[in-house]
XYZ file of N, CA and C in Angstrom:
831
model
N 239.150 226.223 145.597
C 239.182 224.955 145.979
C 238.331 224.583 147.406
N 238.633 225.481 148.365
C 237.778 225.356 149.572
C 236.318 225.584 149.365
N 236.000 226.491 148.359
C 234.541 226.840 148.381
C 233.949 225.400 147.734
N 234.632 224.837 146.725
C 234.121 223.759 145.903
C 234.007 222.660 147.040
N 234.888 222.399 147.832
C 234.692 221.375 148.961
C 233.731 221.766 149.931
N 233.432 222.817 150.268
C 232.225 223.146 151.152
C 231.051 222.955 150.456
N 230.782 223.055 148.990
C 229.542 222.944 148.333
C 229.441 221.442 147.898
N 230.278 220.689 148.432
C 230.052 219.269 147.853
C 229.879 218.423 148.920
N 228.689 217.679 148.994
C 228.282 216.704 150.063
C 229.048 215.585 150.310
N 229.632 215.125 148.980
C 230.154 213.792 149.027
C 231.202 213.724 147.781
N 232.418 213.145 147.894
C 233.223 213.162 146.829
C 232.536 212.760 145.399
N 232.736 213.551 144.214
C 232.558 213.012 143.017
C 233.539 212.016 142.618
N 233.265 211.045 141.867
C 234.261 210.166 141.328
C 233.996 209.819 139.822
N 235.003 209.132 139.061
C 234.711 208.869 137.722
C 233.464 208.121 137.717
N 233.299 207.084 138.541
C 232.163 206.195 138.620
C 230.860 206.770 138.898
N 230.764 207.765 139.719
C 229.491 208.474 140.023
C 229.098 209.470 138.807
N 230.164 210.155 138.285
C 229.925 210.904 137.277
C 229.485 210.201 135.946
N 229.932 209.001 135.795
C 229.418 208.102 134.571
C 227.979 207.845 134.819
N 227.692 207.429 136.161
C 226.279 207.015 136.394
C 225.365 208.347 136.343
N 225.777 209.473 136.603
C 224.879 210.632 136.527
C 224.867 210.893 134.955
N 225.808 210.602 134.234
C 225.819 211.171 132.653
C 224.758 210.085 132.120
N 224.664 208.834 132.566
C 223.648 207.853 131.935
C 222.306 208.291 132.304
N 222.220 208.627 133.711
C 220.892 208.990 133.957
C 220.392 210.154 133.319
N 221.239 211.042 132.923
C 220.975 212.335 132.257
C 220.396 211.896 130.802
N 220.901 210.824 130.122
C 220.525 210.373 128.946
C 221.726 210.257 127.960
N 222.947 210.375 128.363
C 224.219 210.140 127.621
C 224.230 208.728 127.325
N 224.558 208.186 126.111
C 224.510 206.851 125.811
C 225.626 206.450 124.956
N 225.958 205.113 124.942
C 226.952 204.541 123.930
C 226.622 204.834 122.619
N 227.649 205.404 121.788
C 227.494 205.603 120.558
C 227.029 207.003 120.187
N 226.686 207.798 121.110
C 226.252 209.159 121.013
C 227.301 210.044 120.299
N 227.049 211.123 119.528
C 227.959 212.247 119.216
C 227.548 213.415 120.094
N 228.391 213.930 120.957
C 227.946 215.062 121.824
C 229.095 216.147 121.775
N 228.584 217.370 121.664
C 229.429 218.441 121.942
C 229.416 218.953 123.154
N 230.430 218.931 124.051
C 230.431 219.201 125.403
C 231.045 220.467 125.999
N 230.112 221.208 126.472
C 230.589 222.575 127.294
C 230.593 222.261 128.858
N 231.552 222.679 129.505
C 231.759 222.224 130.896
C 232.336 223.370 131.898
N 231.943 223.141 133.198
C 232.509 223.821 134.148
C 232.883 222.824 135.241
N 234.156 222.569 135.521
C 234.574 221.609 136.523
C 234.161 221.981 137.854
N 234.280 223.201 138.222
C 233.936 223.837 139.653
C 232.448 223.704 139.864
N 231.566 223.535 138.885
C 230.094 223.406 139.338
C 229.792 222.077 139.553
N 230.690 221.045 138.972
C 230.468 219.664 139.301
C 230.640 219.219 140.640
N 231.583 220.134 141.306
C 231.911 219.920 142.750
C 233.364 219.274 142.793
N 233.676 218.832 143.964
C 234.856 218.320 144.283
C 234.904 216.900 143.748
N 235.677 216.837 142.708
C 235.996 215.432 141.863
C 237.249 214.771 142.204
N 237.190 213.599 142.479
C 238.474 212.807 142.851
C 239.122 212.598 141.456
N 240.221 213.255 141.017
C 240.796 213.069 139.838
C 240.635 214.368 139.005
N 239.636 215.328 139.314
C 239.490 216.477 138.736
C 239.081 216.277 137.293
N 239.684 217.116 136.330
C 239.200 217.045 134.961
C 239.324 215.650 134.367
N 240.569 214.928 134.707
C 240.865 213.534 134.068
C 239.699 212.868 134.375
N 239.149 212.720 135.541
C 237.988 211.760 135.974
C 236.890 212.016 135.133
N 236.432 213.531 134.908
C 235.340 213.651 134.088
C 235.524 213.250 132.633
N 236.692 213.489 132.043
C 237.050 213.058 130.859
C 236.804 211.534 130.602
N 237.499 210.741 131.569
C 237.441 209.300 131.468
C 235.987 208.819 131.750
N 235.080 209.478 132.469
C 233.766 209.044 132.697
C 233.005 209.312 131.397
N 233.215 210.416 130.631
C 232.532 210.752 129.337
C 233.051 209.766 128.273
N 234.257 209.256 128.420
C 234.632 208.368 127.377
C 234.163 206.983 127.557
N 233.952 206.518 128.982
C 233.446 205.214 129.393
C 232.092 205.231 128.886
N 231.324 206.142 129.008
C 229.926 206.286 128.733
C 229.594 206.047 127.270
N 230.416 207.061 126.414
C 229.988 207.175 125.090
C 230.772 206.110 124.289
N 231.948 205.585 124.837
C 232.808 204.840 124.081
C 233.235 205.107 122.689
N 234.178 204.300 122.171
C 234.760 204.741 120.740
C 233.720 204.501 119.784
N 232.514 203.984 119.978
C 231.474 203.914 119.047
C 230.785 205.145 118.907
N 230.907 206.136 119.709
C 230.534 207.364 119.582
C 231.651 208.491 119.496
N 231.319 209.811 119.354
C 232.248 210.767 119.338
C 231.955 211.934 120.381
N 233.108 212.249 121.068
C 233.063 213.542 122.030
C 233.826 214.537 121.407
N 233.154 215.719 121.373
C 233.630 216.917 120.712
C 233.683 217.908 121.760
N 234.774 218.799 121.737
C 234.763 220.018 122.583
C 235.216 221.318 121.895
N 234.799 222.423 122.135
C 235.264 223.694 121.566
C 236.921 223.770 122.097
N 237.729 224.220 121.341
C 239.209 224.574 121.841
C 239.507 225.734 121.165
N 238.860 226.812 121.185
C 239.021 228.058 120.798
C 240.328 228.559 121.361
N 241.215 229.435 120.292
C 242.260 230.198 120.971
C 242.222 231.529 120.325
N 241.247 232.359 120.828
C 240.974 233.593 120.332
C 241.867 234.699 120.652
N 242.893 234.403 121.433
C 243.818 235.245 121.720
C 244.895 235.371 120.623
N 244.850 234.345 119.704
C 245.708 234.529 118.551
C 244.904 235.364 117.619
N 244.813 236.739 117.711
C 243.956 237.527 116.908
C 244.652 238.868 116.800
N 243.963 239.784 115.975
C 244.411 241.028 115.940
C 244.254 242.040 117.027
N 245.365 242.503 117.548
C 245.433 243.252 118.795
C 244.554 244.482 118.693
N 244.220 245.077 117.489
C 243.434 246.257 117.229
C 242.085 245.962 117.828
N 241.667 244.749 117.897
C 240.243 244.242 118.345
C 240.216 244.009 119.866
N 241.300 243.953 120.514
C 241.329 243.547 121.863
C 240.725 244.615 122.680
N 239.815 244.204 123.746
C 239.090 245.230 124.554
C 239.255 244.622 126.112
N 239.821 243.464 126.172
C 239.679 243.140 127.791
C 240.821 242.206 128.132
N 241.946 243.026 128.275
C 242.187 244.514 128.258
C 242.605 244.805 126.877
N 242.372 246.216 126.491
C 243.150 246.702 125.098
C 244.601 246.805 125.518
N 245.268 246.997 124.422
C 246.831 247.325 124.423
C 247.085 248.533 123.603
N 248.174 249.337 123.953
C 248.354 250.436 123.187
C 248.538 250.250 121.751
N 248.012 251.154 120.936
C 248.138 251.027 119.481
C 249.679 250.948 118.968
N 250.581 251.542 119.719
C 252.011 251.395 119.417
C 252.495 250.133 119.476
N 251.738 249.204 120.195
C 252.303 247.684 120.310
C 251.619 246.908 119.077
N 250.669 247.347 118.418
C 249.797 246.460 117.447
C 250.778 245.863 116.425
N 251.712 246.532 115.800
C 252.574 246.031 114.782
C 253.461 244.978 115.225
N 254.130 245.089 116.374
C 255.006 244.084 116.877
C 254.327 242.796 117.433
N 253.254 243.041 117.882
C 252.416 241.934 118.332
C 251.972 241.055 117.102
N 251.505 241.688 116.109
C 251.072 241.027 114.879
C 252.291 240.173 114.291
N 253.403 240.772 114.191
C 254.746 240.333 113.734
C 255.382 239.129 114.490
N 255.151 239.140 115.781
C 256.007 238.220 116.641
C 254.991 237.130 117.361
N 253.617 237.365 117.335
C 252.741 236.257 117.942
C 253.087 234.849 117.435
N 253.255 234.007 118.134
C 253.522 232.590 117.816
C 252.314 232.065 116.968
N 252.676 231.303 115.961
C 251.610 230.801 114.988
C 250.776 229.727 115.829
N 249.413 229.491 115.363
C 248.615 228.420 115.852
C 249.123 227.126 115.413
N 249.360 226.135 116.491
C 249.663 224.753 116.375
C 248.734 223.972 117.198
N 248.098 223.001 116.337
C 246.906 222.251 117.110
C 247.466 221.295 118.124
N 248.901 221.161 118.116
C 249.418 220.243 119.290
C 249.649 220.978 120.653
N 250.036 222.227 120.533
C 250.401 222.992 121.712
C 249.822 224.159 122.042
N 249.120 224.909 121.188
C 248.518 226.255 121.361
C 247.358 225.963 122.501
N 247.338 226.620 123.537
C 246.338 226.430 124.625
C 244.935 226.829 124.191
N 244.087 226.081 124.924
C 242.641 226.558 124.851
C 242.375 227.711 125.566
N 241.485 228.643 125.058
C 241.164 229.812 125.829
C 240.760 229.538 127.115
N 241.327 230.348 128.068
C 241.023 229.940 129.488
C 239.486 229.857 129.810
N 238.614 230.897 129.269
C 237.273 230.665 129.681
C 236.675 229.384 129.244
N 237.160 228.646 128.531
C 236.491 227.257 128.212
C 236.725 226.174 129.353
N 237.585 226.542 130.205
C 237.929 225.618 131.289
C 238.884 224.569 131.449
N 239.031 223.969 132.500
C 240.041 222.928 132.661
C 239.934 221.578 131.840
N 238.486 221.374 131.587
C 238.084 220.050 131.114
C 238.668 220.069 129.580
N 238.174 221.123 128.908
C 238.450 221.521 127.529
C 239.996 221.599 127.363
N 240.596 222.146 128.138
C 242.224 222.394 128.058
C 242.625 220.938 128.064
N 242.282 220.152 129.073
C 243.005 218.834 129.302
C 242.626 217.929 128.245
N 241.397 218.127 127.828
C 240.781 217.101 126.733
C 241.729 217.026 125.395
N 242.243 218.134 124.976
C 242.920 218.332 123.852
C 244.296 217.439 123.883
N 244.855 217.236 125.153
C 245.965 216.209 125.073
C 245.830 214.859 125.522
N 244.578 214.417 125.487
C 244.228 213.083 125.892
C 244.719 212.193 124.673
N 245.136 211.099 124.916
C 245.339 209.968 123.827
C 244.226 209.774 122.961
N 244.343 209.872 121.629
C 243.342 209.631 120.721
C 242.581 210.829 120.392
N 242.856 211.881 120.881
C 242.090 213.115 120.724
C 242.739 213.834 119.498
N 242.221 214.472 118.690
C 242.619 215.354 117.599
C 241.916 216.679 117.676
N 242.488 217.632 117.027
C 242.178 219.019 116.934
C 241.988 219.579 115.496
N 241.153 220.387 115.123
C 240.855 220.789 113.712
C 241.986 222.010 113.652
N 242.139 222.493 112.262
C 243.043 223.329 112.032
C 242.891 224.949 111.963
N 241.693 225.257 112.472
C 241.254 226.707 112.679
C 242.068 227.391 113.655
N 242.718 228.607 113.341
C 243.696 229.148 114.518
C 242.766 229.860 115.557
N 241.578 230.225 115.354
C 240.829 230.817 116.371
C 239.593 229.992 116.739
N 238.970 229.181 116.068
C 237.779 228.424 116.401
C 237.791 226.864 116.109
N 239.024 226.392 116.482
C 239.099 224.898 116.533
C 238.343 224.085 117.513
N 237.987 222.960 117.164
C 237.471 221.923 117.992
C 238.227 220.747 118.272
N 238.117 220.126 119.298
C 238.910 218.778 119.509
C 237.804 217.671 119.418
N 238.304 216.444 119.296
C 237.310 215.213 119.147
C 237.961 213.856 119.248
N 237.183 213.097 119.969
C 237.734 211.690 120.239
C 236.639 210.581 119.793
N 237.024 209.696 119.293
C 236.013 208.711 118.796
C 235.812 208.147 117.523
N 234.779 207.697 117.109
C 234.456 206.977 115.787
C 234.635 208.134 114.680
N 233.999 209.140 114.670
C 233.734 210.120 113.561
C 234.594 211.343 113.777
N 235.718 211.353 114.633
C 236.432 212.612 114.850
C 237.146 213.067 113.505
N 237.576 212.300 112.700
C 238.237 212.676 111.450
C 237.164 213.398 110.483
N 236.157 212.852 110.301
C 235.097 213.401 109.412
C 234.556 214.813 110.103
N 234.412 214.870 111.387
C 233.964 216.014 111.966
C 234.879 217.126 111.986
N 236.198 216.815 112.271
C 237.369 217.920 112.400
C 237.707 218.337 110.981
N 237.930 217.698 110.120
C 238.737 217.888 108.925
C 237.881 217.819 107.541
N 238.017 218.771 106.656
C 238.653 220.093 106.771
C 237.978 221.008 107.616
N 238.556 222.009 108.232
C 237.937 223.014 108.730
C 238.212 224.337 108.201
N 237.181 224.979 107.617
C 237.549 226.112 106.541
C 237.858 227.332 107.571
N 238.871 228.011 106.904
C 239.391 229.347 107.690
C 238.578 230.347 107.469
N 237.746 230.444 106.411
C 236.663 231.415 106.263
C 235.372 231.030 106.908
N 234.897 232.039 107.769
C 233.457 231.625 108.496
C 233.709 230.366 109.318
N 234.632 230.321 110.294
C 235.213 229.247 110.970
C 234.047 228.378 111.786
N 232.901 229.192 112.028
C 231.931 228.336 112.961
C 230.696 228.043 111.982
N 230.839 228.098 110.555
C 229.661 228.137 109.724
C 229.523 226.545 109.132
N 229.026 226.576 107.996
C 228.583 225.263 107.489
C 229.784 224.296 107.192
N 231.111 225.013 106.839
C 232.058 224.069 106.378
C 232.997 224.007 107.776
N 232.340 224.072 108.876
C 233.207 223.846 110.090
C 232.661 222.537 110.839
N 233.347 222.139 111.921
C 232.905 221.032 112.770
C 231.364 221.209 113.149
N 231.073 222.473 113.419
C 229.499 222.684 113.671
C 228.578 222.254 112.638
N 228.987 222.589 111.455
C 228.096 222.300 110.346
C 228.018 220.837 110.111
N 229.105 220.148 110.446
C 228.996 218.730 110.215
C 228.289 217.831 111.438
N 228.322 218.467 112.579
C 227.613 218.064 113.834
C 226.172 218.137 113.626
N 225.744 219.295 112.980
C 224.362 219.513 112.588
C 223.824 218.467 111.698
N 224.646 218.051 110.809
C 224.168 217.022 109.761
C 224.178 215.729 110.120
N 224.641 215.451 111.591
C 224.649 214.139 112.078
C 223.540 214.220 113.280
N 223.270 213.122 113.953
C 222.374 213.121 115.001
C 223.009 213.382 116.280
N 223.402 214.651 116.514
C 224.340 215.233 117.387
C 223.672 215.759 118.649
N 224.358 215.923 119.715
C 223.668 216.625 120.890
C 224.732 217.498 121.751
N 224.202 218.562 122.214
C 224.903 219.332 123.044
C 224.859 218.802 124.541
N 225.828 218.748 125.141
C 225.737 218.247 126.597
C 226.533 219.563 127.398
N 225.636 220.103 128.249
C 226.077 221.246 129.137
C 226.368 220.625 130.614
N 227.612 220.555 130.926
C 228.025 220.232 132.219
C 228.181 221.311 133.086
N 227.118 221.998 133.568
C 227.224 223.238 134.374
C 227.531 224.452 133.759
N 227.420 224.298 132.323
C 227.582 225.484 131.449
C 226.294 226.078 131.196
N 226.247 227.388 130.778
C 225.069 227.896 130.486
C 224.649 228.257 129.086
N 223.623 228.564 128.565
C 223.331 229.031 127.112
C 224.301 230.152 126.643
N 224.816 230.906 127.421
C 225.670 231.882 126.725
C 226.934 231.315 126.269
N 227.268 230.071 126.466
C 228.333 229.529 125.869
C 227.939 228.453 124.741
N 226.660 228.440 124.346
C 226.236 227.498 123.480
C 226.808 227.873 122.076
N 227.973 227.197 121.792
C 228.785 227.579 120.504
C 227.841 227.166 119.312
N 226.845 226.179 119.429
C 225.994 225.910 118.365
C 225.098 226.977 117.806
N 224.761 228.024 118.620
C 223.891 228.996 118.232
C 224.769 229.771 117.076
N 225.965 229.741 117.172
C 226.791 230.470 116.038
C 226.297 230.016 114.806
N 226.199 228.719 114.631
C 225.879 228.162 113.308
C 224.489 228.951 112.753
N 223.617 229.223 113.674
C 222.378 229.802 113.222
C 222.615 231.260 112.825
N 223.699 231.825 113.141
C 224.079 233.303 112.807
C 224.369 233.360 111.217
N 224.867 232.294 110.826
C 225.123 232.197 109.276
C 224.082 232.137 108.551
N 222.926 231.562 108.997
C 221.739 231.215 108.285
C 220.650 232.333 108.322
N 220.921 233.370 109.154
C 219.740 234.361 109.199
C 219.978 235.505 108.033
N 218.893 236.321 108.149
C 219.019 237.373 106.886
C 220.009 238.542 107.317
N 220.191 238.806 108.442
C 220.866 240.048 108.911
C 222.207 239.414 109.318
N 223.404 239.714 108.554
C 224.642 239.411 108.986
C 225.711 240.454 108.558
N 226.583 240.615 109.452
C 227.668 241.571 109.234
C 229.110 240.816 109.139
N 229.703 240.985 107.987
C 230.771 240.292 107.602
C 232.005 241.144 107.850
N 233.036 240.717 108.718
C 234.121 241.444 108.972
C 235.420 240.651 108.578
N 236.615 241.337 108.694
C 237.906 240.771 108.359
C 238.676 240.556 109.595
N 239.035 239.430 109.843
C 239.899 238.968 111.043
C 241.290 238.455 110.498
N 242.209 238.233 111.414
C 243.454 237.720 111.096
C 244.140 237.068 112.209
N 244.962 236.033 111.854
C 245.683 235.293 112.888
C 246.983 234.469 112.336
N 247.959 234.286 113.378
C 249.215 233.627 112.734
C 249.004 232.172 112.446
N 249.475 231.658 111.387
C 249.418 230.331 111.055
C 250.526 229.722 110.298
N 250.698 228.637 110.379
C 252.002 228.128 109.629
C 251.488 227.547 108.167
N 252.267 227.933 107.172
C 251.998 227.600 105.818
C 253.352 226.999 105.239
N 253.462 225.720 104.962
C 254.600 225.023 104.397
C 255.814 225.303 105.713
N 255.411 225.346 106.946
C 256.456 225.408 107.932
C 256.668 226.846 108.215
N 256.339 227.807 107.315
C 256.538 229.298 107.781
C 255.444 229.946 108.472
N 255.722 230.852 109.227
C 254.643 231.651 110.086
C 254.312 232.749 109.080
N 252.933 232.704 108.812
C 252.462 233.896 108.227
C 251.249 234.392 108.878
N 251.013 235.784 108.726
C 249.757 236.432 109.283
C 248.504 236.270 107.941
N 247.540 235.503 108.409
C 246.525 235.214 107.426
C 245.299 236.015 107.777
N 244.815 236.852 107.016
C 243.501 237.171 107.101
C 242.288 236.337 106.588
N 241.223 236.649 107.015
C 240.139 235.858 106.621
C 238.683 236.524 106.904
N 237.665 236.037 106.359
C 236.330 236.608 106.595
C 235.496 235.906 107.632
N 234.940 236.731 108.398
C 234.213 236.178 109.538
C 233.000 237.061 109.832
N 232.036 236.515 110.630
C 230.792 237.287 111.066
C 230.968 238.038 112.400
N 230.525 239.119 112.410
C 230.362 239.886 113.859
C 229.480 239.119 114.729
N 229.959 238.229 115.638
C 229.050 237.482 116.373
C 228.368 238.287 117.519
N 227.207 237.610 117.909
C 226.225 238.442 118.821
C 225.942 237.439 119.977
N 227.166 237.012 120.687
C 226.946 235.897 121.901
C 226.168 236.643 122.933
N 225.940 237.904 122.988
C 225.323 238.606 123.997
C 223.849 238.230 123.987
N 223.369 237.577 122.903
C 221.871 237.322 122.781
C 221.652 235.909 123.080
N 222.856 234.984 123.250
C 222.626 233.646 123.231
C 221.672 233.102 124.689
N 222.094 233.802 125.584
C 221.302 233.320 126.875
C 219.813 233.479 126.776
N 219.502 234.632 126.213
C 217.977 234.912 125.783
C 217.531 233.759 124.895
N 218.289 233.663 123.961
C 217.907 232.483 122.814
C 217.669 231.220 123.714
N 218.596 230.757 124.461
C 218.561 229.489 125.127
C 217.253 229.391 126.111
N 217.069 230.368 126.813
C 215.990 230.394 127.792
C 214.787 230.354 127.046
N 214.566 231.016 125.776
C 213.303 230.920 125.030
C 213.099 229.450 124.488
N 214.282 228.879 124.000
C 214.342 227.602 123.419
C 213.822 226.678 124.689
N 214.427 226.762 125.728
C 213.973 225.826 126.854
C 212.552 226.016 127.213
N 211.953 227.128 127.007
C 210.450 227.416 127.251
C 209.625 226.553 126.356
N 210.199 226.293 125.076
C 209.279 225.833 123.924
C 209.586 224.413 123.649
N 210.721 223.807 124.137
C 211.093 222.386 123.857
C 211.257 221.872 125.222
N 211.117 220.465 125.195
C 211.583 219.635 126.345
C 213.042 219.230 126.263
N 213.837 219.626 127.176
C 215.267 219.285 127.163
C 215.356 218.298 128.279
N 216.293 217.394 128.055
C 216.765 216.562 129.241
C 217.645 217.348 130.259
N 217.215 217.360 131.518
C 218.002 218.194 132.409
C 218.222 217.311 133.477
N 219.198 217.529 134.267
C 219.489 216.724 135.472
C 220.924 217.101 136.125
N 221.234 216.493 137.318
C 222.574 216.781 137.871
C 223.658 215.778 137.445
N 224.875 216.330 137.241
C 226.043 215.492 137.114
C 226.814 216.079 138.193
N 227.097 215.289 139.214
C 227.724 215.922 140.533
C 226.745 216.891 141.082
N 227.301 218.093 141.264
C 226.479 219.292 141.835
C 226.076 220.069 140.661
N 226.402 219.857 139.511
C 226.158 220.771 138.316
C 224.842 220.553 137.742
N 224.112 221.623 137.547
C 222.836 221.477 136.749
C 223.225 221.124 135.214
N 222.727 220.237 134.700
C 223.046 219.921 133.263
C 221.994 219.773 132.295
N 222.266 219.795 130.948
C 221.399 219.746 129.931
C 221.917 219.004 128.826
N 221.028 218.129 128.127
C 221.343 217.349 126.938
C 220.238 217.642 125.910
N 220.625 218.193 124.693
C 219.671 218.579 123.710
C 220.133 218.433 122.335
N 219.128 218.420 121.445
C 219.698 218.246 119.877
C 220.219 219.563 119.250
N 221.399 219.210 118.776
C 222.192 220.355 117.980
C 221.061 220.889 116.874
N 220.579 219.962 116.181
C 219.625 220.378 114.883
C 218.527 221.168 115.475
N 217.918 220.697 116.414
C 216.711 221.321 116.989
C 217.036 222.768 117.553
N 218.326 222.956 118.355
C 218.438 223.935 118.892
C 218.990 225.030 117.796
N 219.758 224.704 116.829
C 220.218 225.760 115.673
C 219.031 226.127 114.767
N 218.136 225.126 114.646
C 216.840 225.465 113.928
C 216.005 226.604 114.535
N 215.964 226.423 115.940
C 215.230 227.342 116.797
C 215.822 228.791 116.844
N 217.175 228.704 117.143
C 217.982 229.965 117.172
C 217.808 230.701 115.804
N 217.859 230.039 114.724
C 217.756 230.697 113.470
C 216.271 231.395 113.444
N 215.336 230.717 113.811
C 214.075 231.332 113.706
C 214.064 232.483 114.712
N 214.701 232.378 115.909
C 214.586 233.457 117.096
C 215.204 234.624 116.628
N 216.572 234.514 115.895
C 217.253 235.525 115.419
C 216.598 236.473 114.470
N 215.928 235.672 113.554
C 215.292 236.303 112.499
C 214.240 237.159 113.088
N 213.572 236.510 113.966
C 212.458 237.480 114.504
C 212.791 238.758 115.285
N 213.824 238.368 115.931
C 214.530 239.578 116.844
C 214.920 240.704 115.909
N 215.701 240.252 114.787
C 216.051 241.455 113.961
C 214.946 242.160 113.252
N 213.883 241.306 112.899
C 212.647 241.825 112.269
C 212.131 242.899 113.173
N 211.967 242.454 114.374
C 211.327 243.511 115.381
C 212.239 244.808 115.470
N 213.452 244.534 115.447
C 214.456 245.787 115.416
C 214.204 246.673 114.288
N 214.218 246.007 113.058
C 213.910 246.849 111.811
C 212.527 247.427 111.770
N 211.553 246.818 112.358
C 210.169 247.508 112.358
C 210.248 248.574 113.333
N 210.996 248.660 114.299
C 211.020 249.729 115.234
C 211.681 250.933 114.678
N 212.721 250.619 113.724
C 213.588 251.665 113.106
C 212.595 252.284 112.137
N 211.871 251.348 111.383
C 210.983 251.931 110.233
C 209.918 252.822 110.906
N 209.509 252.426 112.079
C 208.474 253.178 112.663
C 208.861 254.670 113.194
N 210.264 254.715 113.346
C 210.592 256.110 113.808
C 211.210 256.972 112.714
N 211.177 256.615 111.535
C 211.468 257.495 110.300
C 210.491 258.425 109.907
């Protein structure tokens, strides 16, 4: 907190954040997928509450605000690496892990305070995927969130797929391209894909069960490079919200570009492999 205050020239407020959002290009009636870092915005009077209220005031209920609300901790301990747990623990963890519940399962800490608080705001709903859920508020929240396919949870039958089909935008409030969830949708559309089996605890007719499902082996480690390349080729709206460097860009444009970039990347890798045979 001390560092945030030291790097804030003047208190940020709901009103100043709303003004900055409008200057960036956020408008009434927009559909936006928000990635955020509260600390990068600076010291905000009211914290995450003020930021969410500013977003709602600008977009209004004529639009829709969507945020990722992933809960990837509800997963197979055999895949945990940060930190790993002893193999002797795996069975009891799988058998006793609480089931996903959209009402109270917390958002993965890495998504930040704004995403965690947003899920509990009045009028906000959450999709049903135990690992890759999204929250939404506004006009089209029902159509975007439900249904959310268990299989391939960030693919065509997910909220991401529905956002792509709308005139939707990504709003990065201090967030970087490595957290651009929309790039995952491109991973389902490229030629090279690795399908894996995952599992999570869910409620089925009120009973907790461990449910396995198919998913892709994601490659988030490439997203920063994808984003920087995308930024060089397209004009993105950029500006400050508080102290945070922010971007506003089209989901459809970004996903189409990421699909092209990933296919070219994989083609180059394959060419190198072929040349060494």
